[in-house]
Short mmCIF file of C-alpha atoms and ligand atoms in Angstrom, two decimals:
data_model
loop_
_atom_site.label_atom_id
_atom_site.label_comp_id
_atom_site.label_asym_id
_atom_site.label_seq_id
_atom_site.Cartn_x
_atom_site.Cartn_y
_atom_site.Cartn_z
CA MET A 281 125.08 -2.46 -49.63
CA ASN A 282 127.19 -4.66 -47.01
CA LYS A 283 128.53 -2.81 -44.19
CA GLY A 284 131.72 -2.95 -44.66
CA ALA A 285 131.09 -0.71 -48.00
CA ARG A 286 128.76 1.36 -45.89
CA SER A 287 130.98 2.70 -42.76
CA ASN A 288 133.52 3.12 -45.20
CA SER A 289 131.18 5.90 -47.34
CA ASN A 290 130.03 7.49 -43.91
CA ASN A 291 131.59 10.58 -43.95
CA ALA A 292 131.13 11.11 -47.76
CA VAL A 293 127.17 10.76 -48.61
CA PRO A 294 125.37 10.92 -45.29
CA SER A 295 121.88 11.90 -47.10
CA ASN A 296 122.03 8.77 -49.20
CA ASN A 297 123.04 6.87 -45.76
CA ASN A 298 119.91 8.28 -44.36
CA SER A 299 117.54 7.21 -46.63
CA ASN A 300 118.76 3.99 -46.75
CA ASP A 301 118.01 3.71 -42.79
CA VAL A 302 114.47 4.93 -43.72
CA TYR A 303 114.30 2.60 -46.72
CA ASN A 304 115.42 -0.39 -43.84
CA ILE A 305 113.29 0.44 -41.43
CA ILE A 306 110.09 0.74 -43.61
CA VAL A 307 110.78 -3.15 -45.10
CA LEU A 308 111.26 -4.50 -41.82
CA VAL A 309 108.40 -3.28 -40.56
CA VAL A 310 106.79 -4.49 -43.15
CA ASP A 311 107.97 -7.37 -42.61
CA ILE A 312 106.78 -7.99 -38.88
CA VAL A 313 103.43 -6.21 -39.79
CA ILE A 314 103.20 -9.66 -42.66
CA LEU A 315 104.62 -12.26 -39.61
CA ILE A 316 101.58 -10.56 -37.61
CA ALA A 317 98.58 -11.60 -39.95
CA LYS A 318 100.13 -14.24 -40.66
CA PHE A 319 100.71 -15.48 -37.61
CA TRP A 320 96.79 -14.69 -36.55
CA ALA A 321 95.77 -15.96 -40.07
CA ALA A 322 97.62 -19.27 -38.76
CA ILE A 323 96.23 -19.40 -35.58
CA PHE A 324 92.65 -18.96 -36.63
CA GLU A 325 92.74 -21.77 -39.39
CA SER A 326 94.26 -24.26 -36.94
CA ILE A 327 92.16 -23.62 -34.29
CA VAL A 328 88.42 -23.80 -37.04
CA LYS A 329 90.68 -27.32 -38.30
CA LEU A 330 89.86 -28.81 -35.20
CA PHE A 331 85.97 -27.89 -36.40
CA VAL A 332 85.42 -29.17 -40.17
CA THR A 333 86.42 -32.88 -40.33
CA GLN A 334 89.81 -32.64 -42.66
CA GLU A 335 89.61 -34.09 -46.23
CA GLU A 336 91.25 -38.57 -46.48
CA GLU A 337 93.99 -38.94 -49.16
CA ASN A 338 92.41 -41.03 -51.56
CA VAL A 339 94.41 -44.34 -52.03
CA GLN A 340 93.40 -46.55 -54.15
CA GLY A 341 95.62 -47.57 -56.59
CA LYS A 342 98.96 -46.10 -54.77
CA THR A 343 101.02 -48.32 -53.42
CA VAL A 344 101.95 -48.52 -49.88
CA LEU A 345 104.75 -50.13 -48.43
CA ILE A 346 105.01 -51.60 -44.43
CA THR A 347 107.58 -52.61 -42.96
CA GLY A 348 106.88 -56.00 -40.51
CA THR A 349 103.99 -56.72 -41.75
CA GLY A 350 103.70 -60.19 -40.53
CA HIS A 351 101.75 -59.81 -37.03
CA GLY A 352 100.41 -56.96 -35.43
CA MET A 353 99.61 -52.57 -36.68
CA GLY A 354 102.08 -53.42 -39.33
CA LYS A 355 99.46 -56.53 -40.01
CA GLU A 356 95.83 -54.93 -39.43
CA MET A 357 97.24 -51.80 -41.87
CA ALA A 358 98.38 -53.95 -45.05
CA LEU A 359 94.63 -55.41 -44.37
CA GLN A 360 93.07 -52.23 -43.69
CA TYR A 361 94.89 -49.94 -46.98
CA ALA A 362 94.84 -53.12 -49.20
CA ALA A 363 90.97 -52.98 -48.26
CA LEU A 364 91.22 -49.20 -49.52
CA GLY A 365 92.51 -50.48 -52.83
CA ALA A 366 95.95 -49.87 -52.35
CA LYS A 367 98.85 -51.65 -53.70
CA LEU A 368 100.36 -53.39 -50.28
CA ILE A 369 104.39 -53.87 -50.51
CA CYS A 370 104.60 -56.41 -47.39
CA TRP A 371 108.67 -56.35 -46.04
CA ASP A 372 108.76 -58.83 -42.57
CA VAL A 373 111.68 -61.08 -41.77
CA ASN A 374 108.58 -63.62 -40.44
CA GLU A 375 108.65 -64.97 -44.04
CA LYS A 376 105.52 -67.06 -42.91
CA THR A 377 103.29 -65.14 -41.11
CA ASN A 378 104.35 -62.22 -43.91
CA GLU A 379 102.66 -65.05 -46.40
CA GLN A 380 99.86 -65.07 -44.52
CA THR A 381 99.57 -61.21 -44.39
CA VAL A 382 100.04 -61.25 -48.43
CA LYS A 383 97.05 -64.72 -48.88
CA GLU A 384 94.62 -62.66 -47.07
CA ILE A 385 94.59 -59.53 -48.10
CA LYS A 386 94.95 -61.38 -51.90
CA GLN A 387 91.80 -63.86 -50.96
CA LYS A 388 90.10 -60.50 -50.33
CA GLY A 389 90.03 -59.33 -53.59
CA GLY A 390 93.21 -57.17 -52.67
CA THR A 391 97.09 -57.03 -53.83
CA ALA A 392 99.90 -57.72 -52.49
CA PHE A 393 103.40 -59.05 -52.77
CA ALA A 394 105.34 -60.08 -49.68
CA TYR A 395 109.46 -59.58 -49.35
CA THR A 396 111.27 -61.69 -46.17
CA VAL A 397 114.13 -58.90 -45.83
CA ASN A 398 116.42 -58.30 -42.16
CA VAL A 399 116.14 -54.62 -41.51
CA THR A 400 118.75 -54.84 -39.80
CA ASN A 401 121.01 -55.36 -42.55
CA ARG A 402 121.39 -52.60 -44.46
CA GLU A 403 123.31 -54.03 -47.57
CA GLU A 404 120.27 -56.24 -47.78
CA ILE A 405 117.42 -53.51 -47.52
CA ILE A 406 119.08 -51.46 -49.92
CA GLU A 407 118.91 -54.37 -52.58
CA LEU A 408 115.72 -55.33 -51.95
CA ALA A 409 114.42 -51.85 -51.98
CA ASN A 410 115.67 -51.21 -55.36
CA LYS A 411 114.11 -54.87 -56.49
CA VAL A 412 110.69 -52.99 -55.71
CA LYS A 413 111.30 -49.79 -57.17
CA LYS A 414 111.95 -51.30 -60.08
CA GLU A 415 109.12 -53.85 -60.37
CA HIS A 416 106.59 -51.60 -58.52
CA GLY A 417 107.70 -48.16 -59.25
CA PHE A 418 107.41 -45.13 -57.25
CA ILE A 419 105.70 -46.12 -53.71
CA SER A 420 103.00 -42.99 -52.58
CA ILE A 421 103.56 -44.19 -48.74
CA VAL A 422 106.45 -45.69 -47.13
CA VAL A 423 105.36 -46.88 -43.31
CA ASN A 424 108.48 -47.38 -41.19
CA ASN A 425 106.61 -49.84 -39.07
CA ALA A 426 109.10 -52.30 -37.67
CA GLY A 427 110.08 -52.79 -33.95
CA ILE A 428 111.21 -54.58 -30.84
CA MET A 429 111.09 -53.59 -27.45
CA PRO A 430 113.31 -55.88 -25.22
CA CYS A 431 112.28 -54.80 -21.64
CA HIS A 432 114.44 -54.34 -18.13
CA PRO A 433 116.60 -52.35 -16.88
CA LEU A 434 119.20 -51.01 -18.61
CA LEU A 435 122.29 -52.51 -17.04
CA GLU A 436 120.51 -56.11 -17.80
CA HIS A 437 120.71 -54.85 -21.65
CA THR A 438 123.59 -56.65 -23.78
CA GLU A 439 125.43 -54.39 -26.34
CA GLY A 440 124.68 -56.56 -28.69
CA GLU A 441 120.42 -56.03 -27.66
CA ILE A 442 121.25 -52.67 -27.58
CA ARG A 443 122.48 -52.49 -31.37
CA ILE A 444 119.87 -54.49 -32.67
CA LEU A 445 117.23 -52.21 -31.47
CA TYR A 446 118.53 -49.53 -32.88
CA ASP A 447 119.15 -50.93 -36.11
CA ILE A 448 115.54 -52.20 -36.37
CA ASN A 449 113.65 -49.09 -35.05
CA VAL A 450 116.05 -45.99 -36.43
CA LEU A 451 118.41 -47.11 -38.32
CA SER A 452 116.64 -49.01 -40.68
CA HIS A 453 114.11 -45.98 -41.36
CA PHE A 454 117.09 -43.82 -42.74
CA TRP A 455 118.06 -46.72 -45.64
CA ILE A 456 114.60 -47.04 -45.88
CA ASN A 457 113.79 -43.36 -46.16
CA GLN A 458 117.22 -42.40 -48.34
CA ILE A 459 115.66 -45.14 -51.25
CA PHE A 460 112.30 -43.72 -51.39
CA LEU A 461 112.58 -39.92 -50.51
CA PRO A 462 114.17 -39.00 -53.95
CA ASP A 463 111.74 -40.31 -56.06
CA MET A 464 109.14 -37.99 -53.48
CA ILE A 465 110.85 -34.90 -54.38
CA GLU A 466 110.84 -35.47 -57.93
CA ARG A 467 107.27 -35.79 -58.29
CA ASN A 468 106.14 -33.69 -55.15
CA GLU A 469 104.97 -36.08 -53.93
CA GLY A 470 104.35 -38.80 -51.07
CA SER A 471 103.75 -39.60 -47.99
CA ILE A 472 106.29 -41.11 -44.84
CA VAL A 473 104.98 -42.50 -41.44
CA ALA A 474 107.06 -43.58 -38.85
CA LEU A 475 106.06 -45.53 -35.86
CA SER A 476 106.65 -43.47 -32.52
CA SER A 477 105.35 -44.24 -29.26
CA CYS A 478 104.20 -42.75 -26.10
CA ALA A 479 107.97 -44.18 -24.82
CA GLY A 480 109.17 -41.27 -27.53
CA LEU A 481 107.25 -39.25 -25.28
CA PHE A 482 107.75 -39.31 -21.91
CA GLY A 483 110.58 -41.91 -20.18
CA VAL A 484 109.42 -45.14 -19.01
CA LYS A 485 111.42 -47.02 -16.38
CA ASN A 486 112.33 -51.10 -18.03
CA LEU A 487 112.59 -49.07 -22.23
CA VAL A 488 115.51 -47.12 -21.12
CA PRO A 489 117.23 -47.80 -24.55
CA TYR A 490 113.62 -48.48 -26.12
CA CYS A 491 112.65 -45.06 -25.10
CA GLY A 492 115.85 -43.70 -26.68
CA THR A 493 115.20 -45.32 -30.40
CA LYS A 494 111.02 -43.48 -30.13
CA PHE A 495 112.83 -40.35 -28.81
CA ALA A 496 115.27 -40.67 -32.36
CA VAL A 497 112.50 -41.91 -34.61
CA ARG A 498 110.30 -38.78 -33.54
CA GLY A 499 113.88 -35.79 -33.49
CA TYR A 500 114.70 -37.10 -37.15
CA MET A 501 111.33 -37.00 -38.27
CA ALA A 502 110.56 -33.35 -36.36
CA ALA A 503 114.11 -32.32 -38.52
CA LEU A 504 113.14 -34.22 -41.58
CA ALA A 505 110.74 -31.96 -42.36
CA GLU A 506 112.35 -28.41 -41.49
CA GLU A 507 114.19 -29.57 -44.31
CA LEU A 508 111.66 -30.68 -46.84
CA ARG A 509 110.03 -27.30 -46.03
CA HIS A 510 113.33 -25.42 -46.23
CA LYS A 511 114.91 -27.14 -50.35
CA ASN A 512 111.03 -26.62 -51.79
CA PRO A 513 108.55 -24.10 -50.01
CA GLN A 514 105.70 -25.41 -51.78
CA ASN A 515 106.40 -29.13 -50.58
CA ASN A 516 103.59 -31.50 -50.77
CA ILE A 517 105.50 -34.61 -49.05
CA LYS A 518 103.78 -35.51 -46.04
CA LEU A 519 105.54 -36.73 -42.57
CA THR A 520 103.63 -38.33 -40.03
CA THR A 521 104.97 -39.60 -36.76
CA ILE A 522 102.62 -41.34 -34.41
CA PHE A 523 102.75 -41.97 -31.31
CA PRO A 524 101.22 -45.25 -30.03
CA TYR A 525 100.46 -45.95 -26.41
CA MET A 526 99.98 -50.14 -25.47
CA ILE A 527 98.86 -51.67 -28.07
CA ASP A 528 97.44 -55.15 -27.92
CA THR A 529 99.83 -57.11 -30.06
CA GLY A 530 101.55 -58.93 -27.78
CA LEU A 531 105.72 -56.60 -27.89
CA CYS A 532 104.35 -54.95 -24.60
CA LYS A 533 104.39 -58.17 -22.02
CA ASN A 534 104.15 -56.76 -18.69
CA PRO A 535 101.96 -53.69 -19.11
CA HIS A 536 100.21 -52.54 -15.44
CA TYR A 537 97.98 -50.54 -14.79
CA ARG A 538 96.40 -48.76 -11.11
CA PHE A 539 93.10 -47.97 -13.85
CA PRO A 540 92.54 -50.85 -16.40
CA LYS A 541 89.39 -49.54 -18.00
CA LEU A 542 90.48 -45.61 -18.14
CA MET A 543 94.01 -47.16 -20.44
CA LYS A 544 92.44 -50.17 -21.38
CA LEU A 545 94.80 -51.92 -24.50
CA ILE A 546 93.49 -50.55 -27.84
CA SER A 547 93.33 -53.96 -30.77
CA PRO A 548 95.83 -53.77 -33.25
CA LYS A 549 92.51 -53.22 -35.69
CA ASP A 550 91.91 -49.62 -33.45
CA ALA A 551 95.11 -48.78 -34.14
CA ALA A 552 96.18 -49.46 -37.53
CA SER A 553 92.17 -47.22 -38.57
CA SER A 554 93.75 -44.85 -36.55
CA ILE A 555 97.40 -44.63 -38.18
CA ILE A 556 95.90 -44.47 -41.28
CA GLU A 557 93.66 -41.78 -40.45
CA ALA A 558 96.41 -39.51 -39.65
CA GLN A 559 98.22 -40.41 -42.47
CA ARG A 560 95.71 -39.41 -45.08
CA LYS A 561 94.69 -36.04 -43.30
CA GLY A 562 98.32 -35.71 -43.57
CA LEU A 563 99.00 -35.12 -39.45
CA GLU A 564 102.04 -34.41 -38.24
CA GLU A 565 102.13 -35.50 -35.22
CA ALA A 566 99.41 -38.60 -34.22
CA ALA A 567 98.84 -40.21 -30.73
CA VAL A 568 97.23 -43.13 -30.70
CA PRO A 569 94.85 -42.39 -28.67
CA ARG A 570 95.29 -38.99 -29.97
CA HIS A 571 94.94 -36.85 -26.69
CA PHE A 572 98.40 -38.37 -25.67
CA VAL A 573 100.28 -35.70 -27.24
CA ALA A 574 98.05 -33.32 -25.57
CA VAL A 575 99.13 -34.93 -22.63
CA GLU A 576 103.08 -34.65 -23.14
CA LYS A 577 102.46 -30.52 -24.05
CA LEU A 578 100.73 -29.61 -20.94
CA GLY A 579 103.28 -32.06 -19.21
CA ARG A 580 105.42 -30.30 -20.40
CA MET A 581 104.97 -27.35 -18.97
CA ILE A 582 103.98 -28.34 -14.94
CA PRO A 583 106.78 -28.67 -13.14
CA LYS A 584 108.64 -31.80 -13.08
CA LYS A 585 107.84 -33.42 -9.97
CA ALA A 586 104.07 -32.34 -9.18
CA MET A 587 104.03 -34.35 -12.78
CA ARG A 588 105.68 -37.66 -11.15
CA LEU A 589 102.95 -37.35 -7.96
CA ILE A 590 100.68 -37.83 -10.88
CA ASP A 591 102.22 -40.58 -12.63
CA ASP A 592 103.10 -42.65 -9.34
CA PHE A 593 99.30 -42.23 -8.72
CA LEU A 594 98.10 -43.47 -12.06
CA ASP A 595 100.85 -45.77 -11.17
CA ALA A 596 100.78 -46.94 -15.19
CA GLY A 597 103.90 -48.62 -16.88
CA VAL A 598 105.78 -52.07 -17.56
CA ASP A 599 107.52 -54.67 -16.19
CA SER A 600 110.52 -56.14 -16.73
CA ASP A 601 110.43 -58.86 -19.25
CA LYS A 602 113.14 -61.50 -16.93
CA LEU A 603 110.59 -61.64 -13.93
N1 LIG B 859 102.36 -52.58 -29.01
C1 LIG B 859 102.66 -51.78 -28.48
O1 LIG B 859 101.93 -51.49 -28.07
C2 LIG B 859 103.18 -50.02 -29.37
C3 LIG B 859 103.32 -49.14 -28.57
C4 LIG B 859 104.01 -48.15 -28.62
C5 LIG B 859 104.53 -47.57 -30.04
N2 LIG B 859 104.48 -49.46 -31.07
C6 LIG B 859 105.57 -49.77 -32.34
O2 LIG B 859 104.39 -50.17 -33.16
C7 LIG B 859 105.37 -50.90 -34.28
C8 LIG B 859 104.94 -52.03 -34.56
O3 LIG B 859 104.86 -52.71 -32.89
P1 LIG B 859 103.65 -54.24 -33.23
O4 LIG B 859 102.87 -54.44 -31.94
O5 LIG B 859 102.59 -54.14 -34.14
O6 LIG B 859 104.76 -55.01 -33.11
P2 LIG B 859 104.79 -56.69 -33.15
O7 LIG B 859 105.87 -57.45 -32.69
O8 LIG B 859 102.77 -57.62 -33.65
O9 LIG B 859 104.77 -57.38 -35.14
C9 LIG B 859 106.06 -56.83 -35.21
C10 LIG B 859 106.68 -56.73 -36.83
O10 LIG B 859 107.73 -56.38 -37.40
C11 LIG B 859 108.79 -57.78 -37.49
N3 LIG B 859 110.42 -57.56 -37.43
C12 LIG B 859 111.01 -57.49 -36.02
N4 LIG B 859 112.11 -57.48 -36.56
C13 LIG B 859 112.74 -57.54 -37.81
C14 LIG B 859 113.44 -57.29 -38.72
N5 LIG B 859 114.28 -57.23 -38.01
N6 LIG B 859 113.30 -57.03 -39.86
C15 LIG B 859 111.97 -57.19 -40.67
N7 LIG B 859 110.84 -57.11 -39.66
C16 LIG B 859 110.60 -56.89 -38.38
C17 LIG B 859 107.97 -58.86 -36.95
O11 LIG B 859 108.68 -60.29 -37.89
C18 LIG B 859 106.33 -58.73 -36.79
O12 LIG B 859 105.66 -59.24 -37.66
C19 LIG B 859 106.74 -51.43 -33.55
O13 LIG B 859 107.83 -49.91 -34.22
C20 LIG B 859 106.96 -50.34 -32.10
O14 LIG B 859 107.79 -50.16 -31.63
C21 LIG B 859 103.82 -50.38 -30.19
C1 LIG B 860 118.36 -60.45 -38.16
O1 LIG B 860 119.88 -60.36 -37.91
C2 LIG B 860 120.36 -60.15 -36.75
C3 LIG B 860 121.71 -59.17 -37.36
O2 LIG B 860 122.72 -59.74 -37.81
C4 LIG B 860 120.52 -61.27 -35.85
O3 LIG B 860 121.35 -61.23 -34.76
C5 LIG B 860 119.23 -61.82 -36.13
O4 LIG B 860 118.89 -62.94 -35.67
C6 LIG B 860 118.68 -61.75 -37.35
N1 LIG B 860 116.80 -61.75 -37.32
C7 LIG B 860 116.12 -62.94 -37.32
C8 LIG B 860 114.81 -63.18 -36.67
O5 LIG B 860 116.49 -64.04 -38.36
#
């Protein structure tokens, strides 16, 4: 019964109305009791999960598409997924290095296909994605990895540089996901992995536009998770957002820190295996190394001024690439 109908019949049948109110209160109380029970069950489950090693998805025979496979973490992920028996679709703008990745995979007995694409270009992405779907069928795992990191003060960034940064680091994810998601939704399976960064957790000087792109990745992935969950309460499509700290790929040209031993660069190999583990376990958010997400959550509870004192003490950051 809607509110209008109820107020109209207010005087006529008070008894009926009262029983309705009682009924509504009982429903509300039951809802609250169920919420409290499920809430604590979820808390308990997540505590248990801390101590139980989670099962990792078997990727053997599955098709994995990765962007930016010519170098760095993308290349290492391609090699490692192939070693696990997956079929690799390798996308990069650099034809030569991408072919090299595929060659190395084949030499080790793996299966891989190289495609040259500049992910700044939406038409190019759409055309290639449809071709890949035709040639290889269902893509189980999509890893949006290609990225660039111009590093200097905001006032030294050109318009073109900022636009291309957003095209590669953010918009390309949308064009790619819009093409591969429908098949995943239809089958209710698959994974999408997106490379954010610790620069998507904290603001970093010299990386103003870059931080914007990495916070954007974090934001759209969180929203997409909500959309999929509401579309299908039994949703089985897994979304994983990755927050690497500094990885030794050469992308980050001038890192500096006061305690190099404490925060030493991680090898692309180790980073890749950490990312693959996060995907196979279906983790929604995973930093590399893992504890950085917790550091960010803790940092948010501390007043900004106090947090900045710790930041300044650690003195970790990146210097301009124009110096
Ligand atoms: N290296 C780090 O310290 C670090 C830290 C946090 C996050 N990340 C993120 O991880 C991802 C991979 O970083 P990396 O260090 O392995 O990078 P990398 O520079 O080693 O490799 C990036 C690859 O992407 C390709 N690429 C660049 N522009 C492209 C384009 N327009 N179209 C297609 N391919 C293109 C490059 O050719 C290259 O092969 C990026 O999104 C980066 O922002 C890196
Ligand atoms: C990719 O496309 C952009 C925008 O057209 C262009 O500026 C850039 O040079 C291209 N990258 C390569 C490696 O060709």
